[in-house]
Coordinates of C-alpha atoms and ligand atoms in Angstrom, one line a residue:
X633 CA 0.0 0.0 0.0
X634 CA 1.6 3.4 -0.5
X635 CA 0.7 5.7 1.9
X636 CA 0.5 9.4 0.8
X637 CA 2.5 12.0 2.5
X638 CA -0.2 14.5 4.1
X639 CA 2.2 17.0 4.6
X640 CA 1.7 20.2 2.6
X641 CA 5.0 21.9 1.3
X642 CA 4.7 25.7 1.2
X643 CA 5.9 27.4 -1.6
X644 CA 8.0 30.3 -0.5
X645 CA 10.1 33.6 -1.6
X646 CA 13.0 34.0 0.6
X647 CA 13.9 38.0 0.6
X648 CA 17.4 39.2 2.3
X649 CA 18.5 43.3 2.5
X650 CA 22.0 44.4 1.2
X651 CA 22.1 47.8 3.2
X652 CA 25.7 49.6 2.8
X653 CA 27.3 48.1 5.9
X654 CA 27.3 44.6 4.3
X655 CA 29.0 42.5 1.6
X656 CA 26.9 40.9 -1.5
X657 CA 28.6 37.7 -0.7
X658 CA 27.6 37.8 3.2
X659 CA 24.3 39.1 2.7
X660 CA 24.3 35.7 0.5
X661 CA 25.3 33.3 3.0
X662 CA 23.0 34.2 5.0
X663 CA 20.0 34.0 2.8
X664 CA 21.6 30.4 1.9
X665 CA 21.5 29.7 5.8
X666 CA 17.3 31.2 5.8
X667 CA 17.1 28.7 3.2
X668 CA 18.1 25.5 5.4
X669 CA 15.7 27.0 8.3
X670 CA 12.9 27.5 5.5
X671 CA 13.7 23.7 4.3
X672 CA 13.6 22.7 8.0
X673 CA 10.3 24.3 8.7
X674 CA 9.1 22.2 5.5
X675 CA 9.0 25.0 2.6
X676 CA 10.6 24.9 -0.6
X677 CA 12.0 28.2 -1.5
X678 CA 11.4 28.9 -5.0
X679 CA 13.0 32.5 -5.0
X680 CA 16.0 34.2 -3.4
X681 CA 15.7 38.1 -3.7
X682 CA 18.5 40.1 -2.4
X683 CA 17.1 43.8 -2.6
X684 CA 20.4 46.4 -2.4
X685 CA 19.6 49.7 -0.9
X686 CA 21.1 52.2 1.1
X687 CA 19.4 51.9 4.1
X688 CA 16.1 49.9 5.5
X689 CA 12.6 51.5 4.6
X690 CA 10.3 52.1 7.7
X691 CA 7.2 51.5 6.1
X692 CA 7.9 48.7 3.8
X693 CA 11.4 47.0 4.6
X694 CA 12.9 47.0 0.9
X695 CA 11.2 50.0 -0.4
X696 CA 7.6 50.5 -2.0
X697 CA 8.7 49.7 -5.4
X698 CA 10.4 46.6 -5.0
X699 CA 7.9 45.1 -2.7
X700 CA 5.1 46.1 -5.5
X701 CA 7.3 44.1 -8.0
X702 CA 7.5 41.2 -5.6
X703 CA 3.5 41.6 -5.6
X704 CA 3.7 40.9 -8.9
X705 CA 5.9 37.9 -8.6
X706 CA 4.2 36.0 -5.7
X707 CA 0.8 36.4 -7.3
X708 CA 2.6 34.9 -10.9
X709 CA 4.4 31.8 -9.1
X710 CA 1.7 31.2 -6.7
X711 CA 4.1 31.8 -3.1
X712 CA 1.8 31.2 -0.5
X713 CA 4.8 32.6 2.0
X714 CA 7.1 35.4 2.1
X715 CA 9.9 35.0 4.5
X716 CA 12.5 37.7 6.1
X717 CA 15.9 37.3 6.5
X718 CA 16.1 39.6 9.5
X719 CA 13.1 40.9 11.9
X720 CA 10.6 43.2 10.5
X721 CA 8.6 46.1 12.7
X722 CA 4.9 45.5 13.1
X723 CA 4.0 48.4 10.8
X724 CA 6.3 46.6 8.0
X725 CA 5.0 43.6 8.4
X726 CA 1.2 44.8 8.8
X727 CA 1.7 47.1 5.5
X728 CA 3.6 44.1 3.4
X729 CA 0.7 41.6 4.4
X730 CA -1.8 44.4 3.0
X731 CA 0.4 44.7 -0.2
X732 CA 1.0 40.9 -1.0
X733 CA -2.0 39.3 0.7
X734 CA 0.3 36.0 2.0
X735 CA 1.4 35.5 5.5
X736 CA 4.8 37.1 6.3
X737 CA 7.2 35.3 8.8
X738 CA 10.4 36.8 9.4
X739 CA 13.9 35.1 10.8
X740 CA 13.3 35.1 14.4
X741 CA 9.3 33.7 13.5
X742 CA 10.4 31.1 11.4
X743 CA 13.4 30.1 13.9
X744 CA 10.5 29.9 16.8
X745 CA 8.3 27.9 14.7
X746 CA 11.1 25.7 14.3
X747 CA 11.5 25.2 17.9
X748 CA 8.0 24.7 18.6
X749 CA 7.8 21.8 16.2
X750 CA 10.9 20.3 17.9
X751 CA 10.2 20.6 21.3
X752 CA 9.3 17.2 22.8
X753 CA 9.8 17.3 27.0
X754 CA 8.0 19.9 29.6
X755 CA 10.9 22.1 29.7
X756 CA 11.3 22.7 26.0
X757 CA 7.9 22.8 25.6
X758 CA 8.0 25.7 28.1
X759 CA 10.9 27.8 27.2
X760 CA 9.6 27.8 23.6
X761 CA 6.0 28.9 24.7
X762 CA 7.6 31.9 26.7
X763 CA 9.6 32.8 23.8
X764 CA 7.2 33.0 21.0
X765 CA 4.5 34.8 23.5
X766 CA 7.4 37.2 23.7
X767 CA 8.0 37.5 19.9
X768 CA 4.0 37.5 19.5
X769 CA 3.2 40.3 21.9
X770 CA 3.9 43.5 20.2
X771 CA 2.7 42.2 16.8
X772 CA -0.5 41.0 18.1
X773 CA -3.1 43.2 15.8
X774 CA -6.1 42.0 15.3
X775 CA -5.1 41.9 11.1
X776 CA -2.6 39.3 12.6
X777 CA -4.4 37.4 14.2
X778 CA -6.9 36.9 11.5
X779 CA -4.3 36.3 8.8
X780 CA -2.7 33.8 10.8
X781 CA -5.9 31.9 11.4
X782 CA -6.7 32.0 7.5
X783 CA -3.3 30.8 6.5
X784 CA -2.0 28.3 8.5
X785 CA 1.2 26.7 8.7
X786 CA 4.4 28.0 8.8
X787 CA 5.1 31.0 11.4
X788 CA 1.6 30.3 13.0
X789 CA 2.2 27.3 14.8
X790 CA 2.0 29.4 17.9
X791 CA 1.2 28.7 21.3
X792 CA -2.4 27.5 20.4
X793 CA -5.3 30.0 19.1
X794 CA -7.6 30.4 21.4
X795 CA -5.0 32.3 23.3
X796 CA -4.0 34.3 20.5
X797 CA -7.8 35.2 20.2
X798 CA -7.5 35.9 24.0
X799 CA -6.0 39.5 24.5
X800 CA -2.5 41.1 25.4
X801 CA -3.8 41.3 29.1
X802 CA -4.8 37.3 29.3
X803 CA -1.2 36.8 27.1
X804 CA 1.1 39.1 29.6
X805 CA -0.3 36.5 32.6
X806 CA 0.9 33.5 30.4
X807 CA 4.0 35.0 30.1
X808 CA 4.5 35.5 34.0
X809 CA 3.2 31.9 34.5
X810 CA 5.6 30.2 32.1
X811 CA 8.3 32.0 33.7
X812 CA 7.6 31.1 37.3
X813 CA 6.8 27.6 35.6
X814 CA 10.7 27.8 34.2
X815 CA 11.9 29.6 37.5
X816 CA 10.8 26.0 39.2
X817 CA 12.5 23.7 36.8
X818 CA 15.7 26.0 37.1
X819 CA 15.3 25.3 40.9
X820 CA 14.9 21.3 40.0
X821 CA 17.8 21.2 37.7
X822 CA 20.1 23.0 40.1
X823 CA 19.4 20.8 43.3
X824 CA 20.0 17.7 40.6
X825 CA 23.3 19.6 39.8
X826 CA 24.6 19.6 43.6
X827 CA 23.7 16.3 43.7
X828 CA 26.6 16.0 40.8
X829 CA 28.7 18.3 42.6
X830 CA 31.7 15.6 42.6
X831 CA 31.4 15.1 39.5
X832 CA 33.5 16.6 36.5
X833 CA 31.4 18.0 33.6
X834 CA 31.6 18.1 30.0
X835 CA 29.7 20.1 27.8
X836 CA 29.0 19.8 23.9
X837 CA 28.3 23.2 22.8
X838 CA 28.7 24.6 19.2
X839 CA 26.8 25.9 15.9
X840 CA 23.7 24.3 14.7
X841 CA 24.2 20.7 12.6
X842 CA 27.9 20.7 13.7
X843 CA 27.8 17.3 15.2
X844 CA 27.5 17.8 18.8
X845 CA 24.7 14.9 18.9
X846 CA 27.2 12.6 16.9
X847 CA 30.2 13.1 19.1
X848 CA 28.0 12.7 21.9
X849 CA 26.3 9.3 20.9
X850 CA 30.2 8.1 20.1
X851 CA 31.4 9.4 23.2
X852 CA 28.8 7.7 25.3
X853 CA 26.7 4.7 22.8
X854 CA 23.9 6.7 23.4
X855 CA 21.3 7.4 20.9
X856 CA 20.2 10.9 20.5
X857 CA 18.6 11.7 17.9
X858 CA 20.8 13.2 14.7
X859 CA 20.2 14.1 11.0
X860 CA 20.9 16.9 8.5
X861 CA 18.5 19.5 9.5
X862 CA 19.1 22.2 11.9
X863 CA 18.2 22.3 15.6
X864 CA 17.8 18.6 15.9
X865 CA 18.6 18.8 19.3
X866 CA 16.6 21.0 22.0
X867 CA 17.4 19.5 25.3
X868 CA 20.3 18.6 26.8
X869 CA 20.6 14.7 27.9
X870 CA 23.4 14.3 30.4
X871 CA 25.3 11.0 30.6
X872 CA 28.0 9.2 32.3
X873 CA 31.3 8.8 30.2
X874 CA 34.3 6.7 31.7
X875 CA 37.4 7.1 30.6
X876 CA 40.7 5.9 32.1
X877 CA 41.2 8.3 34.8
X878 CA 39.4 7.9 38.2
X879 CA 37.2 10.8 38.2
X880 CA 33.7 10.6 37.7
X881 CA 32.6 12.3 34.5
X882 CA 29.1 13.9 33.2
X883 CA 28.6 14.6 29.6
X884 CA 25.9 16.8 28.0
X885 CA 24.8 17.5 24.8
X886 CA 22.7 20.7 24.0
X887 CA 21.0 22.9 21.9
X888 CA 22.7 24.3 19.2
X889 CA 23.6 27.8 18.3
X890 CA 22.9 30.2 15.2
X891 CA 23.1 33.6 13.9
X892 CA 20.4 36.0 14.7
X893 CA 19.2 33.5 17.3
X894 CA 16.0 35.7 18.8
X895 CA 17.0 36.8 22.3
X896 CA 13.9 36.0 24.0
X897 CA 14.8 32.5 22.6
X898 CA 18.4 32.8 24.0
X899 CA 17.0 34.3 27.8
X900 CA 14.3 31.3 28.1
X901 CA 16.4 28.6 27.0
X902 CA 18.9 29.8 29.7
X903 CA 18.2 26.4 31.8
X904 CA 19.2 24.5 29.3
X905 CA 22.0 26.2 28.4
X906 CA 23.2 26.4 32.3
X907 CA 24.7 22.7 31.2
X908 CA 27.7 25.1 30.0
X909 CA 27.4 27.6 32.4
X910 CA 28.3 25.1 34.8
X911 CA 30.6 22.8 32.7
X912 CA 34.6 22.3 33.9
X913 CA 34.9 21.8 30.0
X914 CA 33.2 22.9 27.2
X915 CA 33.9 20.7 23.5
X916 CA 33.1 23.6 21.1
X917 CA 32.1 21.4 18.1
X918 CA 32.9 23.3 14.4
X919 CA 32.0 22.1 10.8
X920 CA 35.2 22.3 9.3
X921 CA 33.5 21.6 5.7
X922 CA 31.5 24.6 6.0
X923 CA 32.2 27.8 3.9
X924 CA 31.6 29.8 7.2
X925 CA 33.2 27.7 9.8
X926 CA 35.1 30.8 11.1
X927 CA 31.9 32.8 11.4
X928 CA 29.9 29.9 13.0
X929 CA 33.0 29.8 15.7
X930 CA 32.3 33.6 16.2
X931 CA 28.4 33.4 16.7
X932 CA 29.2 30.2 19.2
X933 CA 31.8 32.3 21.3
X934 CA 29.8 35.4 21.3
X935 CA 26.6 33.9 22.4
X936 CA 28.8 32.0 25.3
X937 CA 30.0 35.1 26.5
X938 CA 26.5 35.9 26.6
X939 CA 25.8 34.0 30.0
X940 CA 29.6 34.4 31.1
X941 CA 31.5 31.1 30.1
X942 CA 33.8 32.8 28.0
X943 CA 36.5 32.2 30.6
X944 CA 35.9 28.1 30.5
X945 CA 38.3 25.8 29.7
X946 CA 37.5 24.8 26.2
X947 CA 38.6 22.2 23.2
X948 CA 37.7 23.3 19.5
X949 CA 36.6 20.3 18.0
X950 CA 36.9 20.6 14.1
X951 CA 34.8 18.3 12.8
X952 CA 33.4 16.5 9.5
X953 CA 37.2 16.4 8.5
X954 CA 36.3 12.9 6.3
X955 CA 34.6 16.2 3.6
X956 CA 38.3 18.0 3.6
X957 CA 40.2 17.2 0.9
X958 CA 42.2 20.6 1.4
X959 CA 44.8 19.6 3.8
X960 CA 46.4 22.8 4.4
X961 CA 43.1 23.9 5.9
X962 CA 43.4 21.6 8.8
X963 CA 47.2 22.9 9.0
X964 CA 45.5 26.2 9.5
X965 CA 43.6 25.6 11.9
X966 CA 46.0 23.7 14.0
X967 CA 48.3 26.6 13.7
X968 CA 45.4 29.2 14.5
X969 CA 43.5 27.8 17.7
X970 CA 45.2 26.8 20.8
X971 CA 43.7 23.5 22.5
X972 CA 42.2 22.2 19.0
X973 CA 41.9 18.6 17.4
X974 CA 40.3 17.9 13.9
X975 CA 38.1 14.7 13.8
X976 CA 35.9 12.8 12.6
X977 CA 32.4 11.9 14.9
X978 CA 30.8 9.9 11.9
X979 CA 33.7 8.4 10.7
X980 CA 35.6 7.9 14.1
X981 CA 38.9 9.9 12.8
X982 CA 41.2 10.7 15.5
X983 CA 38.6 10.3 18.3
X984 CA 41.6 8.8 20.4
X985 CA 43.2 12.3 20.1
X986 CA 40.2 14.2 21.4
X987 CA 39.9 11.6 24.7
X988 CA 43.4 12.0 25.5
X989 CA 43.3 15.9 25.2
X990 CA 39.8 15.8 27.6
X991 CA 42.3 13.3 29.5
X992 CA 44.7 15.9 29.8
X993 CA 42.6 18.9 30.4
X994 CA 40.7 17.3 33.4
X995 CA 44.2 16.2 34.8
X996 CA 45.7 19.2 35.3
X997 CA 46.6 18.9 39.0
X998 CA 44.2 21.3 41.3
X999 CA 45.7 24.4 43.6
X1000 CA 44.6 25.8 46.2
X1001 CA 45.1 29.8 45.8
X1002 CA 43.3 32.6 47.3
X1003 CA 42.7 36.4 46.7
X1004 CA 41.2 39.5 48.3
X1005 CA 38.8 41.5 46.6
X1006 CA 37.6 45.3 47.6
X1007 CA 33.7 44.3 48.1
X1008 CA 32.8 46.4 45.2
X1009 CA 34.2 43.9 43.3
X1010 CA 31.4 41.7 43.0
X1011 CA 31.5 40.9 39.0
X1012 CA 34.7 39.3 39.5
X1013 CA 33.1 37.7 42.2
X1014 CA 30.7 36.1 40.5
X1015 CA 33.4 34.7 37.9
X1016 CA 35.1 32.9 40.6
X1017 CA 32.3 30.9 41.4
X1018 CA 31.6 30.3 37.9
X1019 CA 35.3 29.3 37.6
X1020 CA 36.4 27.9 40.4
X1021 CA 35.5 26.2 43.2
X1022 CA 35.1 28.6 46.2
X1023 CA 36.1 26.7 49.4
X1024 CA 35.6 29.8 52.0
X1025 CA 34.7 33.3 52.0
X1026 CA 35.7 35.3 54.8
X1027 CA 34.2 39.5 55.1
X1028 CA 36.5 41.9 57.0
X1029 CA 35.1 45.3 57.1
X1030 CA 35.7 46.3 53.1
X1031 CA 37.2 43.5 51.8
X1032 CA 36.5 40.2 50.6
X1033 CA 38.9 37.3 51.0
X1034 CA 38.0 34.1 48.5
X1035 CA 39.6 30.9 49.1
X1036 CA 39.4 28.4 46.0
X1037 CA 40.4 25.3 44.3
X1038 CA 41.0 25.3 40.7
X1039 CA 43.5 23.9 38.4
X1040 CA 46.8 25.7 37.5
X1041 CA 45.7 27.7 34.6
X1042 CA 42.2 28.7 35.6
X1043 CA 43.7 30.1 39.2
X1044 CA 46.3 32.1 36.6
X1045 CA 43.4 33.2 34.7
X1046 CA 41.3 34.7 38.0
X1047 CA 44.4 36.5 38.9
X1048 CA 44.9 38.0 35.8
X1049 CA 41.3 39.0 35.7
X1050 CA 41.8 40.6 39.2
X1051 CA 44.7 42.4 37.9
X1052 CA 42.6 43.9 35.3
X1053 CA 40.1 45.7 37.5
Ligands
GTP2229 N1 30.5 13.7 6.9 C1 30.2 13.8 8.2 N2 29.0 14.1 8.6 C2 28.8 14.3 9.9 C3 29.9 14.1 10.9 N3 29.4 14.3 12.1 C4 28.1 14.6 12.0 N4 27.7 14.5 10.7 C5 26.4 14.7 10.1 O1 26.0 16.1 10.3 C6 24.6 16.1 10.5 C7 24.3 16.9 11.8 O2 24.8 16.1 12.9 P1 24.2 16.2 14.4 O3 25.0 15.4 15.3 O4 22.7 16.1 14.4 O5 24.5 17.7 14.6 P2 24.1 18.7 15.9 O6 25.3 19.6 16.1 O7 23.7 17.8 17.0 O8 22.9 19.5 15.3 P3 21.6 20.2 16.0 O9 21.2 19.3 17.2 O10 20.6 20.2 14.9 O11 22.1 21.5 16.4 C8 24.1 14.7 10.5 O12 23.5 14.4 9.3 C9 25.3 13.9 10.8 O13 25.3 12.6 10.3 C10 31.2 13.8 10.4 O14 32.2 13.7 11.1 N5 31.3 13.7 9.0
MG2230 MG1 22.0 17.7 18.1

């Protein structure tokens, strides 16, 4: 019997700004990147339109003009969806839907909607909720609303109609309940993390479709769930690894990264991503066969320094190197980043190489060190619990004195930081 796919592939127009800050060829990439989200989110893009102008129009995003010739276009080729490469105002997006008469999602929209269809446990479940009732809120107009219900699909999968229907007021209590819903599982995951206090954790951060759920399933024979599609991953499954040192070691694998990644996204998926916050190592994971591997790298260590891990230990993994046939490109990198290894997760390619560099890392013998801090100095503080562990604070009138455990290179780092302030 063949059984007919039910699912209903939207036709869509992909449409990306070149103001004057940017290159053709960047503005490019990242239309090719909108692409792989549209694909993801089950659309087939049928055009790419990069409008060039000198800077973005208020009422309609790429000028009257153009979006009257797009009009033209979408109504021709039957597009049933027009989708944004970055975020639109309400007023752009309300006067665009008049003009074209076809829903309008924009990056950040389409990203959500990409989440919500991926989210599977109560936590992700949640944290996506808050964030799309974030993203919703000011673009709740009643022509929204009423578009959205007529359309369907795509960038409307949102948090259930009948609280769209519902108003702002009913919408703004949601939001508080999700977040004190959230506040509690934060609670829950950090008692389960004291309960691992004597553990040593490892965390597998890194751009989206990198291969973080690979190397984990390699590194531990578990069976997450992988494939060539972005965000595959939204949770973060924690397991036991053993290698051959004594310690006892935790593993996670999370939720990927990518540009533009919507900030309310980023803010309610901090549970989640507290897995690195609180990791002794992270394994930045790279897709060494990507055009843009340098980039992806950028967006991963920007958005870490987001929540303040920029000061963990951490191993670039360069991965996928089974695609390179350029050999002087892993030369480069070797040369370029400190404390990387270039492997292979599918194909198992120097995997003996990564453990014994983890091995390494995590065997750096611990000291005990100490310093005084004026107690105005709380931001550095903070990074010596995030750093370190803090064996005794003592107050004396204005001054703070921190004793901590750390190994040798992480007590050098706090002092340097100290010397900076
Ligand atoms: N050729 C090759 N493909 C790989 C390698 N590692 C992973 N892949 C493929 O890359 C795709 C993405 O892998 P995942 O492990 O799901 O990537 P991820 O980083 O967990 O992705 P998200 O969870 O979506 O952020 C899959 O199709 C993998 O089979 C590798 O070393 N070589
Ligand atoms: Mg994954």
């Amino acid at each position: 019997m063949i059984e007919l796919s039910k699912k209903i592939t939207e036709r869509a127009m992909l449409v990306a700004l070149q103001t004057k800050k940017q290159s053709r060829e960047l503005v490019e990439e990242h239309l090719s990147e909108l692409e792989e989200l549209s694909n993801t989110a089950g659309a087939e893009s049928i055009f790419k339109i990069v409008q060039s102008k000198s800077s973005i129009d208020p009422a309609f995003y790429i000028g009257k003009g153009k979006a009257e010739e797009l009009a033209m276009l979408i109504e021709l080729n039957d597009i049933n969806l027009v989708i944004f490469d970055d975020d639109l105002t309400p007023v752009q997006v309300r006067n665009l839907e008049k003009l074209f008469n076809r829903k309008i999602v924009d990056r950040s929209g389409l990203i959500l909607d990409i989440f919500a269809s991926r989210a599977k446990t109560r936590e992700a479940k949640t944290q996506v909720e808050l964030a799309q009732l974030e993203y919703m809120l000011p673009r709740l107009t009643r022509a929204w609303t009423h578009l959205s219900k007529q359309y369907g699909g795509i960038g409307t999968k949102g948090p259930g109609e009948t609280q769209i229907e519902t108003d702002r007021r009913l919408i703004r209590t949601r939001i508080s309940h999700l977040k004190k819903k959230l506040k509690g599982i934060e609670t829950e995951r950090e008692t389960q993390s004291k309960g691992r206090k004597d553990f040593v954790r490892i965390s597998i951060a890194g751009y989206t479709n990198a291969g973080k759920s690979t190397l984990f399933n390699l590194l531990t024979n578990a069976d997450v769930f992988a494939e060539d599609k972005l965000f595959a991953t939204l949770d973060s499954t924690t397991r036991t690894i053993n290698f051959n040192s004594k310690e006892k070691i935790l593993i996670s694998d999370t939720v990927g990264f990518i540009r533009k990644l919507p900030p309310n996204l980023v803010a309610s998926f901090k549970s989640t991503l507290n897995e690195v916050r609180y990791a002794d190592l992270i394994l930045h994971v790279i897709d060494l066969s990507h055009q843009y591997y340098e980039d992806h790298l950028k967006v991963v260590e920007e958005t870490l320094k987001e929540f303040g891990s920029e000061h963990k230990r951490e191993i670039k993994v360069f991965n996928k190197v089974d695609l390179i046939e350029d050999k002087s490109k892993m030369e480069y990198v070797r040369n370029t980043y400190a404390d990387s290894v270039v492997i292979s997760a599918q194909k198992g390619i120097n995997i003996i190489s990564l453990m014994k560099m983890i091995e390494n890392i995590l065997g750096e013998s611990v000291v005990e060190d100490e310093i005084e801090l004026g107690i105005e100095q709380t931001k550095l503080a903070s990074q010596i619990h995030e750093l370190a562990e803090v064996t005794s604070v003592k107050y004396d009138h204005d001054t703070v004195l921190f004793k901590f455990k750390a190994n040798q290179e992480v007590a050098e780092k706090i002092k340097k930081l100290f010397l900076k302030y």
